[in-house]
PDB file of C-alpha atoms in Angstrom:
ATOM      1  CA  MET A   3      60.552  81.502   6.485  1.00 49.00           C
ATOM      2  CA  SER A   4      60.438  78.496   4.193  1.00 44.00           C
ATOM      3  CA  ALA A   5      61.067  78.739   0.459  1.00 43.00           C
ATOM      4  CA  ARG A   6      57.369  77.888  -0.234  1.00 38.00           C
ATOM      5  CA  GLY A   7      56.235  80.670   2.139  1.00 44.00           C
ATOM      6  CA  LEU A   8      58.612  83.212   0.603  1.00 44.00           C
ATOM      7  CA  ALA A   9      57.341  82.363  -2.877  1.00 39.00           C
ATOM      8  CA  SER A  10      53.752  82.888  -1.711  1.00 38.00           C
ATOM      9  CA  VAL A  11      54.591  86.323  -0.273  1.00 41.00           C
ATOM     10  CA  LEU A  12      56.286  87.425  -3.490  1.00 44.00           C
ATOM     11  CA  TRP A  13      53.289  86.213  -5.506  1.00 40.00           C
ATOM     12  CA  MET A  14      50.876  88.203  -3.295  1.00 42.00           C
ATOM     13  CA  VAL A  15      53.015  91.296  -3.764  1.00 44.00           C
ATOM     14  CA  LEU A  16      52.862  90.901  -7.522  1.00 46.00           C
ATOM     15  CA  LEU A  17      49.082  90.621  -7.404  1.00 45.00           C
ATOM     16  CA  GLY A  18      48.598  93.400  -4.827  1.00 45.00           C
ATOM     17  CA  PRO A  19      47.670  97.049  -5.430  1.00 40.00           C
ATOM     18  CA  GLY A  20      51.274  97.894  -6.289  1.00 37.00           C
ATOM     19  CA  ARG A  21      51.717  94.916  -8.622  1.00 42.00           C
ATOM     20  CA  LEU A  22      54.663  94.917 -10.995  1.00 41.00           C
ATOM     21  CA  TRP A  23      52.668  93.498 -13.917  1.00 43.00           C
ATOM     22  CA  PRO A  24      52.232  95.567 -17.083  1.00 40.00           C
ATOM     23  CA  SER A  25      49.191  97.838 -17.062  1.00 41.00           C
ATOM     24  CA  ALA A  26      47.928  96.225 -20.282  1.00 46.00           C
ATOM     25  CA  ASP A  27      47.130  92.913 -18.574  1.00 64.00           C
ATOM     26  CA  ALA A  28      43.582  91.578 -18.662  1.00 77.00           C
ATOM     27  CA  GLY A  29      41.868  88.652 -17.038  1.00 84.00           C
ATOM     28  CA  CYS A  30      38.631  86.831 -16.390  1.00 86.00           C
ATOM     29  CA  ALA A  31      37.075  89.690 -14.449  1.00 82.00           C
ATOM     30  CA  ASP A  32      37.964  92.252 -17.127  1.00 82.00           C
ATOM     31  CA  GLU A  33      36.405  90.060 -19.794  1.00 80.00           C
ATOM     32  CA  GLY A  34      33.479  89.151 -17.550  1.00 80.00           C
ATOM     33  CA  ARG A  35      33.836  85.479 -18.395  1.00 81.00           C
ATOM     34  CA  CYS A  36      33.804  82.258 -16.395  1.00 85.00           C
ATOM     35  CA  CYS A  37      32.898  79.160 -18.396  1.00 86.00           C
ATOM     36  CA  PRO A  38      32.126  75.606 -17.269  1.00 83.00           C
ATOM     37  CA  GLY A  39      33.905  72.669 -18.860  1.00 82.00           C
ATOM     38  CA  ARG A  40      36.253  73.192 -21.808  1.00 85.00           C
ATOM     39  CA  GLU A  41      35.516  76.284 -23.897  1.00 86.00           C
ATOM     40  CA  PRO A  42      38.358  77.528 -26.206  1.00 87.00           C
ATOM     41  CA  THR A  43      36.631  80.863 -26.841  1.00 87.00           C
ATOM     42  CA  CYS A  44      36.509  81.676 -23.113  1.00 88.00           C
ATOM     43  CA  ALA A  45      39.832  83.496 -23.250  1.00 88.00           C
ATOM     44  CA  SER A  46      41.626  86.787 -22.693  1.00 88.00           C
ATOM     45  CA  THR A  47      45.092  88.235 -23.274  1.00 87.00           C
ATOM     46  CA  GLY A  48      47.284  88.919 -20.279  1.00 86.00           C
ATOM     47  CA  TRP A  49      49.309  87.273 -17.546  1.00 87.00           C
ATOM     48  CA  ARG A  50      48.711  83.629 -16.705  1.00 87.00           C
ATOM     49  CA  LEU A  51      49.079  81.835 -13.400  1.00 85.00           C
ATOM     50  CA  ASP A  52      52.270  80.223 -14.725  1.00 83.00           C
ATOM     51  CA  ARG A  53      53.707  83.781 -15.041  1.00 85.00           C
ATOM     52  CA  ALA A  54      53.756  83.692 -18.827  1.00 86.00           C
ATOM     53  CA  TYR A  55      52.193  86.507 -20.829  1.00 87.00           C
ATOM     54  CA  GLY A  56      49.845  85.817 -23.756  1.00 88.00           C
ATOM     55  CA  THR A  57      46.525  84.080 -24.279  1.00 90.00           C
ATOM     56  CA  CYS A  58      44.984  82.921 -21.037  1.00 91.00           C
ATOM     57  CA  PHE A  59      41.709  81.126 -20.332  1.00 91.00           C
ATOM     58  CA  CYS A  60      38.751  81.367 -17.963  1.00 89.00           C
ATOM     59  CA  ASP A  61      37.157  77.951 -18.459  1.00 88.00           C
ATOM     60  CA  GLU A  62      37.350  75.087 -15.965  1.00 85.00           C
ATOM     61  CA  ALA A  63      39.724  73.158 -18.234  1.00 86.00           C
ATOM     62  CA  CYS A  64      42.457  75.756 -17.697  1.00 88.00           C
ATOM     63  CA  LYS A  65      43.106  74.246 -14.262  1.00 84.00           C
ATOM     64  CA  LEU A  66      44.191  71.040 -15.998  1.00 84.00           C
ATOM     65  CA  THR A  67      46.090  72.642 -18.864  1.00 85.00           C
ATOM     66  CA  GLY A  68      47.783  75.234 -16.653  1.00 85.00           C
ATOM     67  CA  ASP A  69      46.919  78.261 -18.784  1.00 89.00           C
ATOM     68  CA  CYS A  70      44.418  80.092 -16.536  1.00 91.00           C
ATOM     69  CA  CYS A  71      44.392  83.881 -16.423  1.00 90.00           C
ATOM     70  CA  TYR A  72      46.133  85.325 -13.361  1.00 88.00           C
ATOM     71  CA  ASP A  73      42.833  86.248 -11.660  1.00 87.00           C
ATOM     72  CA  TYR A  74      40.961  83.002 -12.397  1.00 88.00           C
ATOM     73  CA  PRO A  75      41.036  81.753  -8.754  1.00 86.00           C
ATOM     74  CA  GLN A  76      39.533  85.026  -7.532  1.00 83.00           C
ATOM     75  CA  ALA A  77      37.134  85.835 -10.375  1.00 82.00           C
ATOM     76  CA  CYS A  78      35.649  82.481 -11.238  1.00 82.00           C
ATOM     77  CA  PRO A  79      35.163  80.510  -8.014  1.00 67.00           C
ATOM     78  CA  GLY A  80      33.197  83.520  -6.764  1.00 51.00           C
ATOM     79  CA  THR A  81      30.689  83.203  -9.630  1.00 43.00           C
ATOM     80  CA  VAL A  82      27.225  83.293  -8.098  1.00 36.00           C
ATOM     81  CA  GLY A  83      24.031  83.843 -10.069  1.00 36.00           C
ATOM     82  CA  GLY A  84      25.992  84.808 -13.177  1.00 40.00           C
ATOM     83  CA  CYS A  85      28.124  87.572 -11.579  1.00 39.00           C
ATOM     84  CA  ALA A  86      31.890  87.264 -11.179  1.00 42.00           C
ATOM     85  CA  TRP A  87      33.389  89.299  -8.319  1.00 41.00           C
ATOM     86  CA  ASP A  88      36.677  91.036  -9.129  1.00 43.00           C
ATOM     87  CA  MET A  89      38.864  90.768  -6.026  1.00 41.00           C
ATOM     88  CA  MET A  90      41.189  93.464  -7.399  1.00 43.00           C
ATOM     89  CA  THR A  91      38.709  96.267  -7.997  1.00 45.00           C
ATOM     90  CA  GLY A  92      35.900  95.235  -5.690  1.00 43.00           C
ATOM     91  CA  SER A  93      33.403  95.394  -8.558  1.00 44.00           C
ATOM     92  CA  SER A  94      31.254  92.771 -10.198  1.00 43.00           C
ATOM     93  CA  LYS A  95      30.648  91.956 -13.849  1.00 47.00           C
ATOM     94  CA  VAL A  96      28.161  89.675 -15.527  1.00 46.00           C
ATOM     95  CA  ALA A  97      29.935  86.442 -16.500  1.00 51.00           C
ATOM     96  CA  LYS A  98      29.193  85.274 -20.052  1.00 64.00           C
ATOM     97  CA  LEU A  99      28.626  81.612 -19.354  1.00 76.00           C
ATOM     98  CA  ALA A 100      28.684  79.257 -22.329  1.00 79.00           C
ATOM     99  CA  LEU A 101      25.234  77.677 -22.561  1.00 86.00           C
ATOM    100  CA  PRO A 102      24.676  74.608 -24.771  1.00 89.00           C
ATOM    101  CA  CYS A 103      21.649  73.985 -26.950  1.00 92.00           C
ATOM    102  CA  ILE A 104      18.968  71.927 -25.224  1.00 92.00           C
ATOM    103  CA  VAL A 105      16.331  70.105 -27.266  1.00 93.00           C
ATOM    104  CA  GLY A 106      13.165  68.268 -26.290  1.00 93.00           C
ATOM    105  CA  GLU A 107      12.157  64.671 -26.941  1.00 92.00           C
ATOM    106  CA  TRP A 108      11.377  63.346 -30.420  1.00 91.00           C
ATOM    107  CA  SER A 109       7.745  63.526 -31.462  1.00 91.00           C
ATOM    108  CA  HIS A 110       5.932  60.391 -32.620  1.00 88.00           C
ATOM    109  CA  TRP A 111       6.541  59.353 -36.217  1.00 84.00           C
ATOM    110  CA  SER A 112       4.035  60.836 -38.624  1.00 84.00           C
ATOM    111  CA  GLY A 113       2.092  58.628 -40.998  1.00 78.00           C
ATOM    112  CA  CYS A 114       3.229  58.171 -44.597  1.00 79.00           C
ATOM    113  CA  ALA A 115       2.725  61.232 -46.755  1.00 76.00           C
ATOM    114  CA  GLU A 116       0.677  59.122 -49.200  1.00 75.00           C
ATOM    115  CA  GLN A 117      -1.109  55.791 -48.970  1.00 72.00           C
ATOM    116  CA  CYS A 118      -0.254  52.874 -51.268  1.00 70.00           C
ATOM    117  CA  LYS A 119       2.904  54.573 -52.489  1.00 69.00           C
ATOM    118  CA  PRO A 120       6.503  54.470 -51.223  1.00 69.00           C
ATOM    119  CA  ASN A 121       7.075  57.706 -49.383  1.00 75.00           C
ATOM    120  CA  LEU A 122       8.520  59.299 -46.258  1.00 79.00           C
ATOM    121  CA  ARG A 123       7.460  59.662 -42.659  1.00 82.00           C
ATOM    122  CA  MET A 124       8.860  62.295 -40.337  1.00 87.00           C
ATOM    123  CA  ARG A 125       9.445  63.187 -36.716  1.00 90.00           C
ATOM    124  CA  ARG A 126      10.642  66.422 -35.091  1.00 93.00           C
ATOM    125  CA  ARG A 127      11.981  67.822 -31.858  1.00 94.00           C
ATOM    126  CA  TYR A 128      12.123  71.443 -30.761  1.00 94.00           C
ATOM    127  CA  VAL A 129      14.719  73.725 -29.179  1.00 92.00           C
ATOM    128  CA  LYS A 130      14.157  74.388 -25.483  1.00 91.00           C
ATOM    129  CA  GLN A 131      17.278  76.522 -25.064  1.00 90.00           C
ATOM    130  CA  GLU A 132      19.258  78.238 -27.809  1.00 90.00           C
ATOM    131  CA  PRO A 133      23.074  78.028 -27.498  1.00 90.00           C
ATOM    132  CA  LYS A 134      24.755  81.154 -26.140  1.00 87.00           C
ATOM    133  CA  ASN A 135      28.310  82.449 -25.806  1.00 82.00           C
ATOM    134  CA  GLY A 136      29.860  79.703 -27.886  1.00 80.00           C
ATOM    135  CA  GLY A 137      27.892  76.853 -26.303  1.00 84.00           C
ATOM    136  CA  GLU A 138      27.366  73.521 -28.055  1.00 88.00           C
ATOM    137  CA  PRO A 139      25.184  73.973 -31.179  1.00 91.00           C
ATOM    138  CA  CYS A 140      21.839  72.273 -31.697  1.00 93.00           C
ATOM    139  CA  PRO A 141      21.695  68.710 -33.106  1.00 93.00           C
ATOM    140  CA  PRO A 142      19.409  67.871 -36.075  1.00 92.00           C
ATOM    141  CA  LEU A 143      15.803  68.751 -35.303  1.00 93.00           C
ATOM    142  CA  GLU A 144      14.161  66.620 -37.986  1.00 91.00           C
ATOM    143  CA  GLU A 145      14.423  62.980 -39.050  1.00 88.00           C
ATOM    144  CA  LYS A 146      12.876  61.226 -42.051  1.00 82.00           C
ATOM    145  CA  SER A 147      12.428  57.552 -42.814  1.00 77.00           C
ATOM    146  CA  GLY A 148      11.012  55.513 -45.655  1.00 73.00           C
ATOM    147  CA  CYS A 149       7.559  53.984 -45.261  1.00 74.00           C
ATOM    148  CA  LEU A 150       4.712  52.396 -47.186  1.00 69.00           C
ATOM    149  CA  GLU A 151       1.115  52.017 -46.011  1.00 69.00           C
ATOM    150  CA  TYR A 152      -1.101  49.327 -47.516  1.00 64.00           C
ATOM    151  CA  LEU A 153      -4.496  50.845 -46.826  1.00 67.00           C
ATOM    152  CA  THR A 154      -6.250  53.656 -48.693  1.00 70.00           C
ATOM    153  CA  TYR A 155      -8.136  56.322 -46.787  1.00 71.00           C
ATOM    154  CA  GLN A 156     -11.255  54.280 -47.550  1.00 73.00           C
ATOM    155  CA  GLY A 157      -9.746  51.220 -45.847  1.00 68.00           C
ATOM    156  CA  GLN A 158      -9.069  49.256 -49.054  1.00 68.00           C
ATOM    157  CA  HIS A 159      -5.926  47.102 -49.249  1.00 63.00           C
ATOM    158  CA  CYS A 160      -3.596  48.154 -52.054  1.00 62.00           C
ATOM    159  CA  GLY A 161      -0.386  46.123 -51.593  1.00 52.00           C
ATOM    160  CA  HIS A 162      -1.124  44.008 -54.682  1.00 50.00           C
ATOM    161  CA  GLU A 163      -0.617  47.054 -56.905  1.00 50.00           C
ATOM    162  CA  HIS A 164       3.158  46.960 -56.439  1.00 50.00           C
ATOM    163  CA  VAL A 165       5.183  44.741 -58.693  1.00 60.00           C
ATOM    164  CA  PRO A 166       8.739  45.306 -57.384  1.00 80.00           C
ATOM    165  CA  ALA A 167       9.720  44.390 -53.849  1.00 87.00           C
ATOM    166  CA  PHE A 168       9.901  47.533 -51.711  1.00 89.00           C
ATOM    167  CA  ILE A 169      12.485  47.162 -48.973  1.00 90.00           C
ATOM    168  CA  THR A 170      13.908  49.144 -46.094  1.00 89.00           C
ATOM    169  CA  THR A 171      16.413  48.495 -43.315  1.00 88.00           C
ATOM    170  CA  SER A 172      15.585  45.779 -40.799  1.00 83.00           C
ATOM    171  CA  GLN A 173      15.880  48.435 -38.074  1.00 78.00           C
ATOM    172  CA  TYR A 174      12.468  49.724 -39.160  1.00 75.00           C
ATOM    173  CA  SER A 175      10.868  46.562 -37.794  1.00 69.00           C
ATOM    174  CA  LYS A 176      11.424  47.871 -34.266  1.00 61.00           C
ATOM    175  CA  GLU A 177       8.955  50.653 -34.990  1.00 56.00           C
ATOM    176  CA  ARG A 178       6.252  48.426 -36.405  1.00 53.00           C
ATOM    177  CA  LYS A 179       3.007  47.864 -34.605  1.00 49.00           C
ATOM    178  CA  ARG A 180       0.658  45.328 -36.176  1.00 44.00           C
ATOM    179  CA  ARG A 181      -2.655  46.984 -35.473  1.00 43.00           C
ATOM    180  CA  ALA A 182      -1.305  50.497 -36.134  1.00 46.00           C
ATOM    181  CA  VAL A 183      -0.460  49.607 -39.733  1.00 49.00           C
ATOM    182  CA  SER A 184      -3.330  47.291 -40.665  1.00 49.00           C
ATOM    183  CA  PRO A 185      -6.506  47.219 -38.574  1.00 51.00           C
ATOM    184  CA  LEU A 186      -7.689  44.364 -40.790  1.00 50.00           C
ATOM    185  CA  TRP A 187      -4.975  42.117 -39.352  1.00 47.00           C
ATOM    186  CA  SER A 188      -6.444  40.024 -36.566  1.00 47.00           C
ATOM    187  CA  SER A 189      -4.713  40.473 -33.228  1.00 46.00           C
ATOM    188  CA  ASP A 190      -5.098  36.790 -32.390  1.00 46.00           C
ATOM    189  CA  THR A 191      -3.268  35.509 -35.475  1.00 47.00           C
ATOM    190  CA  GLU A 192      -0.164  33.469 -34.792  1.00 50.00           C
ATOM    191  CA  GLU A 193       1.495  34.184 -38.137  1.00 62.00           C
ATOM    192  CA  THR A 194       5.088  35.186 -37.399  1.00 78.00           C
ATOM    193  CA  GLY A 195       6.335  35.850 -40.914  1.00 87.00           C
ATOM    194  CA  TYR A 196       9.130  34.323 -42.944  1.00 92.00           C
ATOM    195  CA  CYS A 197      12.427  35.226 -44.593  1.00 93.00           C
ATOM    196  CA  VAL A 198      13.462  35.210 -48.250  1.00 93.00           C
ATOM    197  CA  GLU A 199      17.087  35.094 -49.350  1.00 94.00           C
ATOM    198  CA  PHE A 200      18.014  36.836 -52.598  1.00 93.00           C
ATOM    199  CA  LYS A 201      21.263  37.174 -54.532  1.00 92.00           C
ATOM    200  CA  THR A 202      21.642  40.719 -55.846  1.00 92.00           C
ATOM    201  CA  GLU A 203      22.267  40.980 -59.587  1.00 88.00           C
ATOM    202  CA  SER A 204      22.416  44.729 -60.195  1.00 87.00           C
ATOM    203  CA  LEU A 205      21.764  48.038 -58.511  1.00 89.00           C
ATOM    204  CA  SER A 206      21.808  51.711 -59.454  1.00 88.00           C
ATOM    205  CA  HIS A 207      24.702  53.959 -58.443  1.00 88.00           C
ATOM    206  CA  HIS A 208      22.272  56.073 -56.420  1.00 88.00           C
ATOM    207  CA  CYS A 209      22.395  53.454 -53.644  1.00 90.00           C
ATOM    208  CA  THR A 210      26.123  53.790 -52.982  1.00 85.00           C
ATOM    209  CA  MET A 211      25.944  57.585 -53.205  1.00 87.00           C
ATOM    210  CA  GLU A 212      23.246  57.845 -50.525  1.00 86.00           C
ATOM    211  CA  ASN A 213      24.549  59.653 -47.415  1.00 84.00           C
ATOM    212  CA  ARG A 214      21.449  60.935 -45.638  1.00 86.00           C
ATOM    213  CA  PRO A 215      21.465  59.598 -42.047  1.00 84.00           C
ATOM    214  CA  TYR A 216      18.176  57.699 -42.301  1.00 83.00           C
ATOM    215  CA  ALA A 217      19.098  56.142 -45.664  1.00 86.00           C
ATOM    216  CA  ARG A 218      22.749  55.140 -45.235  1.00 86.00           C
ATOM    217  CA  TRP A 219      21.714  51.492 -45.017  1.00 90.00           C
ATOM    218  CA  MET A 220      21.429  51.564 -48.834  1.00 90.00           C
ATOM    219  CA  GLN A 221      25.226  51.885 -49.103  1.00 87.00           C
ATOM    220  CA  TYR A 222      25.611  48.270 -47.939  1.00 87.00           C
ATOM    221  CA  ILE A 223      23.714  46.747 -50.867  1.00 89.00           C
ATOM    222  CA  ARG A 224      26.293  45.182 -53.203  1.00 88.00           C
ATOM    223  CA  GLU A 225      26.135  43.188 -56.421  1.00 89.00           C
ATOM    224  CA  GLY A 226      26.631  39.456 -55.958  1.00 89.00           C
ATOM    225  CA  TYR A 227      25.833  39.485 -52.229  1.00 92.00           C
ATOM    226  CA  THR A 228      23.198  37.312 -50.604  1.00 93.00           C
ATOM    227  CA  VAL A 229      20.733  39.390 -48.615  1.00 94.00           C
ATOM    228  CA  CYS A 230      17.870  38.480 -46.303  1.00 94.00           C
ATOM    229  CA  VAL A 231      14.473  40.133 -46.531  1.00 94.00           C
ATOM    230  CA  ALA A 232      11.946  39.447 -43.766  1.00 92.00           C
ATOM    231  CA  CYS A 233       8.205  39.354 -44.442  1.00 91.00           C
ATOM    232  CA  GLN A 234       6.405  40.472 -41.296  1.00 87.00           C
ATOM    233  CA  PRO A 235       2.676  40.757 -40.534  1.00 82.00           C
ATOM    234  CA  PRO A 236       2.287  44.508 -41.208  1.00 79.00           C
ATOM    235  CA  ALA A 237       3.481  44.047 -44.806  1.00 82.00           C
ATOM    236  CA  MET A 238       1.591  40.796 -45.424  1.00 83.00           C
ATOM    237  CA  ASN A 239      -1.512  40.683 -47.576  1.00 78.00           C
ATOM    238  CA  THR A 240      -4.352  39.742 -45.235  1.00 75.00           C
ATOM    239  CA  GLY A 241      -5.704  37.348 -47.857  1.00 74.00           C
ATOM    240  CA  ASN A 242      -2.712  35.147 -48.712  1.00 76.00           C
ATOM    241  CA  HIS A 243      -0.335  36.123 -45.891  1.00 84.00           C
ATOM    242  CA  ARG A 244       2.412  36.926 -48.416  1.00 84.00           C
ATOM    243  CA  CYS A 245       4.505  40.042 -49.002  1.00 86.00           C
ATOM    244  CA  SER A 246       4.318  41.747 -52.379  1.00 81.00           C
ATOM    245  CA  GLY A 247       7.464  41.142 -54.429  1.00 84.00           C
ATOM    246  CA  ASP A 248       8.667  38.111 -52.440  1.00 86.00           C
ATOM    247  CA  GLY A 249       9.093  36.073 -55.615  1.00 82.00           C
ATOM    248  CA  LEU A 250       6.369  33.553 -54.839  1.00 78.00           C
ATOM    249  CA  GLY A 251       6.574  30.757 -57.421  1.00 73.00           C
ATOM    250  CA  ALA A 252       9.728  32.171 -59.032  1.00 73.00           C
ATOM    251  CA  ASP A 253      12.617  29.796 -59.692  1.00 75.00           C
ATOM    252  CA  GLY A 254      16.260  30.682 -59.143  1.00 75.00           C
ATOM    253  CA  ASN A 255      16.713  31.959 -62.689  1.00 80.00           C
ATOM    254  CA  LYS A 256      13.951  34.539 -62.716  1.00 81.00           C
ATOM    255  CA  VAL A 257      15.171  38.116 -62.359  1.00 83.00           C
ATOM    256  CA  LEU A 258      13.038  40.082 -59.901  1.00 85.00           C
ATOM    257  CA  ARG A 259      13.020  43.810 -59.210  1.00 86.00           C
ATOM    258  CA  TRP A 260      13.428  45.650 -55.921  1.00 91.00           C
ATOM    259  CA  GLN A 261      13.355  49.300 -54.846  1.00 91.00           C
ATOM    260  CA  ALA A 262      14.577  51.002 -51.676  1.00 91.00           C
ATOM    261  CA  VAL A 263      11.940  52.940 -49.764  1.00 89.00           C
ATOM    262  CA  GLY A 264      13.189  56.467 -49.112  1.00 86.00           C
ATOM    263  CA  ASN A 265      15.079  56.825 -52.400  1.00 88.00           C
ATOM    264  CA  HIS A 266      13.190  55.659 -55.488  1.00 85.00           C
ATOM    265  CA  ARG A 267      16.387  55.964 -57.538  1.00 87.00           C
ATOM    266  CA  CYS A 268      18.047  53.255 -55.448  1.00 91.00           C
ATOM    267  CA  GLN A 269      16.764  50.125 -57.179  1.00 89.00           C
ATOM    268  CA  GLY A 270      17.997  46.994 -58.868  1.00 88.00           C
ATOM    269  CA  THR A 271      17.417  43.317 -59.538  1.00 89.00           C
ATOM    270  CA  TRP A 272      17.979  40.061 -57.709  1.00 91.00           C
ATOM    271  CA  LYS A 273      17.217  36.353 -57.940  1.00 90.00           C
ATOM    272  CA  LYS A 274      15.447  34.326 -55.296  1.00 91.00           C
ATOM    273  CA  VAL A 275      17.644  31.799 -53.513  1.00 92.00           C
ATOM    274  CA  ARG A 276      15.227  30.242 -51.027  1.00 92.00           C
ATOM    275  CA  GLN A 277      12.590  30.902 -48.399  1.00 91.00           C
ATOM    276  CA  VAL A 278      13.438  30.113 -44.774  1.00 92.00           C
ATOM    277  CA  GLU A 279      11.766  30.586 -41.395  1.00 89.00           C
ATOM    278  CA  GLN A 280      14.384  32.870 -39.860  1.00 90.00           C
ATOM    279  CA  CYS A 281      16.793  35.361 -41.427  1.00 90.00           C
ATOM    280  CA  SER A 282      20.473  34.728 -40.709  1.00 89.00           C
ATOM    281  CA  CYS A 283      22.258  37.416 -42.753  1.00 91.00           C
ATOM    282  CA  PRO A 284      24.490  40.078 -41.148  1.00 90.00           C
ATOM    283  CA  VAL A 285      22.624  43.188 -39.988  1.00 88.00           C
ATOM    284  CA  VAL A 286      23.921  45.300 -42.892  1.00 88.00           C
ATOM    285  CA  HIS A 287      22.513  42.761 -45.372  1.00 91.00           C
ATOM    286  CA  SER A 288      19.179  42.310 -43.574  1.00 90.00           C
ATOM    287  CA  PHE A 289      16.093  44.122 -44.812  1.00 92.00           C
ATOM    288  CA  ILE A 290      12.316  43.899 -44.554  1.00 91.00           C
ATOM    289  CA  PHE A 291       9.477  44.096 -47.064  1.00 89.00           C
ATOM    290  CA  THR A 292       7.373  47.215 -46.656  1.00 83.00           C
TER     291      THR A 292
END
């Protein structure tokens, strides 16, 4: 008999009815656990396949790390319909599979909480399956974003009421739909907007302290930097095709005010540099009028 064959026989003897292992050993079948993927909590205490005694595991990753419980090959590959068959005792136990959290799709963004006032919009998603047995926890179920609507409930335009320039991240422009924001804006207009460059003069410390996921863009506003702010159709006044707070008619020495939508305490001043057709600033220094 070859050395490999002899080793196999000895191993079968150790695992047979008259095994020489301590009676205190435990395994996957005793714990009733067989877990997919890598799951550190899917463990027991007993003999391992490498013949060491201690913590052993019943997750799929143990085959790579070499720390599977001694009965993993028998208990876990036989998992069918949630039951693990114990080859030693001939009994079955319910396997506690680790199930991750599963969530649905994001809902549509809500409208602004108030018209004609910087505020927040919101979207949600719901849990379809709660995590079980140490499965991956649920991700955030709610997101908020700054917004500003220029029409009252009566359909009156109110953008002229705002003196400072209200800005948000340029990423918000991907969500904009012309007719959804301002029904008064003609769909056949060819106005494409414009860009205004400003040099920041001051800003409140609340901008750099902002760490909410939807508002982290405020951290990139710095004193002395040149930033680009795009004026797009949804934020334009339908009468003069301008954005409120764009510094129309202001020379380079006039100090203008701005405020971040989503955190009214993040505000500051800047001076107009020039107006151009297209913005060319880095993404982190690119914003839009709201």
